[in-house]
Tab-separated table of C-alpha atoms in Angstrom:
chain	number	residue	atom	x	y	z
A	1	MET	CA	104.335	108.333	109.957
A	2	PRO	CA	101.859	105.729	111.205
A	3	GLU	CA	100.966	103.336	108.405
A	4	LEU	CA	97.829	101.313	107.739
A	5	PRO	CA	98.286	98.784	110.589
A	6	GLU	CA	98.754	101.588	113.121
A	7	VAL	CA	95.606	103.340	111.903
A	8	GLU	CA	93.629	100.095	111.835
A	9	THR	CA	94.876	99.280	115.336
A	10	THR	CA	93.621	102.686	116.464
A	11	ARG	CA	90.250	102.130	114.771
A	12	ARG	CA	89.778	98.735	116.389
A	13	GLY	CA	90.778	100.127	119.761
A	14	LEU	CA	88.356	103.045	119.589
A	15	ALA	CA	85.298	101.456	117.985
A	16	PRO	CA	84.007	99.525	121.029
A	17	HIS	CA	84.235	102.645	123.187
A	18	VAL	CA	82.597	105.190	120.864
A	19	GLU	CA	80.198	103.425	118.499
A	20	GLY	CA	76.611	103.977	119.607
A	21	ARG	CA	77.598	106.752	122.034
A	22	ARG	CA	76.244	110.264	121.822
A	23	ILE	CA	78.547	113.267	121.506
A	24	GLN	CA	77.954	115.848	124.225
A	25	ALA	CA	80.426	118.502	123.170
A	26	VAL	CA	83.425	119.238	120.985
A	27	THR	CA	86.261	121.349	122.354
A	28	LEU	CA	88.742	122.851	119.883
A	29	ARG	CA	91.771	124.371	121.594
A	30	ARG	CA	93.123	125.747	118.337
A	31	PRO	CA	91.417	126.558	115.017
A	32	ASP	CA	93.679	124.418	112.893
A	33	LEU	CA	96.019	121.455	112.698
A	34	ARG	CA	97.587	120.819	109.317
A	35	TRP	CA	94.582	122.619	107.826
A	36	PRO	CA	91.834	124.765	109.374
A	37	ILE	CA	89.225	122.717	111.228
A	38	PRO	CA	85.866	123.207	109.444
A	39	PRO	CA	83.077	124.849	111.490
A	40	GLU	CA	80.842	121.781	111.014
A	41	VAL	CA	82.990	119.805	113.452
A	42	ALA	CA	82.069	121.924	116.474
A	43	ARG	CA	78.667	123.007	115.154
A	44	ASP	CA	77.142	119.753	113.891
A	45	LEU	CA	78.760	116.944	115.905
A	46	PRO	CA	77.339	117.749	119.384
A	47	GLY	CA	74.129	115.815	119.979
A	48	GLN	CA	74.919	113.240	117.302
A	49	ARG	CA	75.253	109.505	117.920
A	50	ILE	CA	78.374	107.857	116.506
A	51	GLN	CA	77.185	105.204	114.068
A	52	ALA	CA	80.563	103.726	113.135
A	53	VAL	CA	84.302	104.322	113.095
A	54	ARG	CA	85.718	103.435	109.692
A	55	ARG	CA	89.130	103.520	108.051
A	56	ARG	CA	89.852	104.533	104.477
A	57	ALA	CA	93.549	104.342	103.604
A	58	LYS	CA	95.262	106.061	106.561
A	59	TYR	CA	92.225	108.185	107.445
A	60	LEU	CA	89.666	107.511	110.163
A	61	LEU	CA	86.030	108.461	109.666
A	62	MET	CA	83.633	108.887	112.566
A	63	ASP	CA	80.180	108.593	111.031
A	64	THR	CA	77.046	110.346	112.303
A	65	GLU	CA	73.747	111.285	110.645
A	66	ALA	CA	74.998	114.867	110.304
A	67	GLY	CA	78.217	113.849	108.555
A	68	SER	CA	81.600	112.313	109.262
A	69	ALA	CA	84.582	113.662	111.133
A	70	LEU	CA	87.650	112.829	109.040
A	71	LEU	CA	90.880	112.375	110.989
A	72	HIS	CA	94.494	111.725	110.087
A	73	LEU	CA	97.125	111.121	112.766
A	74	GLY	CA	99.927	112.800	110.816
A	75	MET	CA	103.426	112.006	112.058
A	76	SER	CA	102.851	112.158	115.788
A	77	GLY	CA	99.123	112.259	116.456
A	78	SER	CA	97.263	109.976	118.840
A	79	LEU	CA	93.642	109.381	119.803
A	80	ARG	CA	92.900	108.157	123.311
A	81	MET	CA	89.826	107.484	125.391
A	82	LEU	CA	90.200	109.207	128.763
A	83	PRO	CA	88.090	110.054	131.809
A	84	ALA	CA	86.462	113.445	131.340
A	85	THR	CA	88.386	114.774	134.344
A	86	THR	CA	91.826	113.976	132.875
A	87	PRO	CA	93.928	117.176	132.941
A	88	VAL	CA	94.730	118.700	129.572
A	89	THR	CA	98.405	118.578	128.586
A	90	ALA	CA	100.441	120.303	125.914
A	91	HIS	CA	99.352	119.469	122.365
A	92	ASP	CA	95.905	118.185	123.437
A	93	HIS	CA	94.161	120.065	120.647
A	94	VAL	CA	90.714	118.437	120.433
A	95	ASP	CA	88.304	116.800	122.895
A	96	ILE	CA	85.165	114.987	121.767
A	97	ALA	CA	83.143	114.467	124.937
A	98	LEU	CA	80.854	111.431	125.030
A	99	ALA	CA	77.769	111.008	127.170
A	100	GLY	CA	78.115	108.577	130.062
A	101	GLU	CA	76.092	105.377	130.336
A	102	ARG	CA	73.124	105.348	132.753
A	103	GLY	CA	73.952	108.802	134.001
A	104	GLY	CA	77.539	107.956	134.852
A	105	ALA	CA	80.536	110.159	134.195
A	106	GLY	CA	81.376	110.481	130.521
A	107	ARG	CA	84.697	110.112	128.755
A	108	VAL	CA	86.504	112.135	126.145
A	109	LEU	CA	88.156	111.138	122.907
A	110	ARG	CA	91.290	113.280	122.963
A	111	PHE	CA	93.371	114.148	119.896
A	112	ASN	CA	96.979	114.983	120.779
A	113	ASP	CA	99.352	116.042	117.984
A	114	PRO	CA	102.679	117.680	118.918
A	115	ARG	CA	103.759	118.383	115.337
A	116	ARG	CA	100.288	119.279	114.042
A	117	PHE	CA	100.718	117.338	110.797
A	118	GLY	CA	97.444	115.544	111.485
A	119	CYS	CA	94.044	116.839	110.504
A	120	LEU	CA	90.405	117.003	111.572
A	121	LEU	CA	88.124	117.675	108.612
A	122	TRP	CA	84.502	117.128	107.630
A	123	GLN	CA	82.723	114.907	105.101
A	124	ALA	CA	79.096	115.763	104.413
A	125	PRO	CA	76.538	112.935	104.082
A	126	GLY	CA	76.545	111.311	100.655
A	127	GLN	CA	79.801	112.983	99.644
A	128	ILE	CA	83.404	111.837	99.380
A	129	HIS	CA	86.016	114.235	100.722
A	130	PRO	CA	88.546	115.370	98.084
A	131	LEU	CA	91.348	113.715	100.086
A	132	LEU	CA	89.625	110.347	99.625
A	133	GLN	CA	88.859	110.690	95.933
A	134	GLY	CA	90.984	108.866	93.382
A	135	LEU	CA	92.333	106.351	95.884
A	136	GLY	CA	93.106	102.759	94.943
A	137	PRO	CA	91.553	99.703	96.605
A	138	GLU	CA	92.226	98.640	100.160
A	139	PRO	CA	95.084	96.103	100.270
A	140	LEU	CA	93.094	93.699	102.448
A	141	SER	CA	90.073	93.734	100.134
A	142	ASP	CA	89.180	91.199	97.442
A	143	ALA	CA	89.753	93.905	94.810
A	144	PHE	CA	93.485	93.798	95.493
A	145	ASP	CA	95.265	90.767	94.046
A	146	GLY	CA	98.016	89.773	91.627
A	147	ASP	CA	95.849	90.171	88.534
A	148	TYR	CA	94.969	93.712	89.568
A	149	LEU	CA	98.607	94.658	90.171
A	150	PHE	CA	99.675	93.088	86.876
A	151	ALA	CA	97.033	95.024	84.928
A	152	MET	CA	97.830	98.329	86.651
A	153	SER	CA	101.580	97.938	86.127
A	154	ARG	CA	101.667	97.410	82.356
A	155	GLY	CA	103.909	99.965	80.698
A	156	ARG	CA	105.117	101.412	83.998
A	157	LYS	CA	108.814	102.138	84.140
A	158	ALA	CA	108.906	103.325	87.751
A	159	PRO	CA	110.475	100.981	90.335
A	160	VAL	CA	108.026	98.435	91.653
A	161	LYS	CA	108.436	99.802	95.197
A	162	THR	CA	107.365	103.264	94.047
A	163	PHE	CA	104.459	101.694	92.162
A	164	LEU	CA	103.354	99.753	95.252
A	165	MET	CA	103.412	102.914	97.371
A	166	ASP	CA	101.280	104.880	94.881
A	167	GLN	CA	97.988	105.585	96.697
A	168	ALA	CA	96.163	105.581	93.349
A	169	VAL	CA	97.281	101.960	92.879
A	170	VAL	CA	96.630	100.668	96.398
A	171	VAL	CA	96.149	102.576	99.639
A	172	GLY	CA	98.043	102.295	102.867
A	173	VAL	CA	101.173	100.413	101.776
A	174	GLY	CA	103.864	102.748	103.074
A	175	ASN	CA	107.632	102.473	103.141
A	176	ILE	CA	107.914	99.859	105.885
A	177	TYR	CA	105.345	97.430	104.568
A	178	ALA	CA	106.361	97.858	100.932
A	179	ALA	CA	109.934	96.896	101.855
A	180	GLU	CA	108.776	93.922	103.909
A	181	SER	CA	106.362	92.688	101.236
A	182	LEU	CA	108.938	92.897	98.446
A	183	PHE	CA	111.403	90.986	100.588
A	184	ARG	CA	108.891	88.229	101.295
A	185	ALA	CA	107.951	88.005	97.607
A	186	GLY	CA	111.624	87.966	96.530
A	187	ILE	CA	111.233	90.988	94.226
A	188	SER	CA	113.880	93.678	93.940
A	189	PRO	CA	112.448	97.113	94.773
A	190	LEU	CA	114.459	98.506	91.852
A	191	ARG	CA	112.815	96.339	89.182
A	192	ALA	CA	110.563	98.276	86.788
A	193	ALA	CA	106.921	97.706	87.716
A	194	GLY	CA	106.071	96.822	84.128
A	195	LYS	CA	108.712	94.086	84.081
A	196	VAL	CA	107.238	92.044	86.944
A	197	SER	CA	105.296	88.972	85.860
A	198	ARG	CA	101.713	88.125	86.757
A	199	GLU	CA	102.910	85.211	88.894
A	200	ARG	CA	105.293	87.380	90.874
A	201	TYR	CA	102.601	89.994	91.395
A	202	ALA	CA	100.380	87.250	92.802
A	203	ALA	CA	103.134	86.471	95.307
A	204	LEU	CA	103.528	90.189	96.095
A	205	ALA	CA	99.794	90.719	96.692
A	206	ASP	CA	99.744	87.683	98.998
A	207	ALA	CA	102.781	89.050	100.844
A	208	VAL	CA	101.168	92.472	101.315
A	209	LYS	CA	98.001	90.923	102.730
A	210	ALA	CA	99.872	88.530	105.030
A	211	ILE	CA	102.269	91.135	106.407
A	212	LEU	CA	99.616	93.806	106.970
A	213	THR	CA	97.287	91.306	108.630
A	214	TYR	CA	100.022	90.068	110.934
A	215	ALA	CA	101.209	93.600	111.744
A	216	ILE	CA	97.663	94.529	112.768
A	217	THR	CA	97.506	91.573	115.162
A	218	ARG	CA	100.839	92.695	116.624
A	219	GLY	CA	99.719	96.294	117.101
A	220	GLY	CA	101.564	97.831	114.159
A	221	THR	CA	105.093	99.165	114.075
A	222	THR	CA	106.483	101.529	116.717
A	223	LEU	CA	107.438	104.752	114.944
A	224	ARG	CA	108.876	107.235	117.388
A	225	ASP	CA	105.727	108.752	118.877
A	226	PHE	CA	103.155	106.194	117.794
A	227	LEU	CA	100.990	104.750	120.539
A	228	SER	CA	97.817	102.711	120.278
A	229	PRO	CA	94.661	104.089	121.952
A	230	ASP	CA	95.513	102.392	125.242
A	231	GLY	CA	98.961	104.005	125.266
A	232	ALA	CA	100.840	100.812	124.351
A	233	PRO	CA	103.438	100.846	121.553
A	234	GLY	CA	103.252	98.561	118.528
A	235	TYR	CA	105.282	95.356	118.568
A	236	PHE	CA	105.863	94.449	114.914
A	237	GLU	CA	109.081	96.480	114.732
A	238	GLN	CA	111.139	93.719	116.321
A	239	GLU	CA	110.156	91.329	113.514
A	240	LEU	CA	111.125	93.382	110.457
A	241	SER	CA	113.158	91.493	107.865
A	242	ALA	CA	114.257	94.349	105.596
A	243	TYR	CA	113.203	97.838	106.681
A	244	GLY	CA	115.910	99.640	108.650
A	245	ARG	CA	118.403	96.777	108.251
A	246	GLY	CA	120.750	98.238	105.635
A	247	GLY	CA	124.227	96.678	105.953
A	248	GLU	CA	123.002	93.931	108.279
A	249	SER	CA	122.949	90.268	107.337
A	250	CYS	CA	120.026	89.067	105.251
A	251	PRO	CA	117.853	86.817	107.433
A	252	ARG	CA	117.652	84.327	104.553
A	253	CYS	CA	121.095	84.098	102.967
A	254	GLY	CA	123.346	85.981	105.402
A	255	ARG	CA	124.720	88.393	102.805
A	256	PRO	CA	124.808	92.142	103.626
A	257	MET	CA	121.541	93.948	102.871
A	258	LYS	CA	121.784	96.772	100.344
A	259	GLN	CA	120.435	100.254	100.930
A	260	ALA	CA	119.578	103.106	98.554
A	261	LEU	CA	117.085	105.905	98.001
A	262	VAL	CA	114.107	104.912	95.869
A	263	GLY	CA	111.543	107.637	95.287
A	264	GLN	CA	113.260	109.709	97.993
A	265	ARG	CA	112.655	106.943	100.534
A	266	THR	CA	115.324	104.791	102.140
A	267	THR	CA	115.049	101.285	100.704
A	268	VAL	CA	116.695	98.105	101.964
A	269	TRP	CA	116.804	94.803	100.086
A	270	CYS	CA	118.901	91.707	99.498
A	271	GLY	CA	120.637	91.729	96.142
A	272	TYR	CA	120.766	87.922	96.166
A	273	CYS	CA	117.294	86.950	97.419
A	274	GLN	CA	115.384	89.715	95.638
A	275	ARG	CA	115.583	89.851	91.846
């Protein structure tokens, strides 16, 4: 599933093309994706000007005066800007047609999702959608640091990797980036969250920020079907130090990397470098 850098890459790719543009029409080729598409999407979006494209956790919000379209890419979804005349292909479920500039031909924002695990929902003005309630801070915000992690982890017996992936603790740190951050910080993913010191949490928070920031600049991580808005795959995958490298040599010490299931997710770490 696309993680935070993939979603942020998509947001940054779309924003210059849609912000300030007026929506001409919304075409829904099916009534649902993961969940039914609310009637407000097709009823209230046409005629509205897109004020901003924001990201919260792994969700994208397209803000207008009437409300916000709330999108999630699921496991295989993609959003692309295309000429309005581009033929529709299989799994092109939603088109948001934008008015052209100076009377020119418009373009469409097309949502393609073969597995239909993504969603297109609605957030009314002044409200927070239930899916966005109870979420932790953004990992790249000032609210996320070692002191915060230390305070949130006291008394927690769950493995620190599970703790780091808890969306109520911090949003958007999925399996790949949790594994990479723990490796950089030298912390075993199996260590109880409540047993990690304040100093080590400071190193972990710094690692999360550095790795996510770098992954965004590199276009995210290629995950099977993931493509950025321009159709190009992410490039961070080739630089992973831990994720997907079970049994391979540790890039630091050369010893074989260990692999196990932690919280039902495959976890790779170095038993020597990570304690």
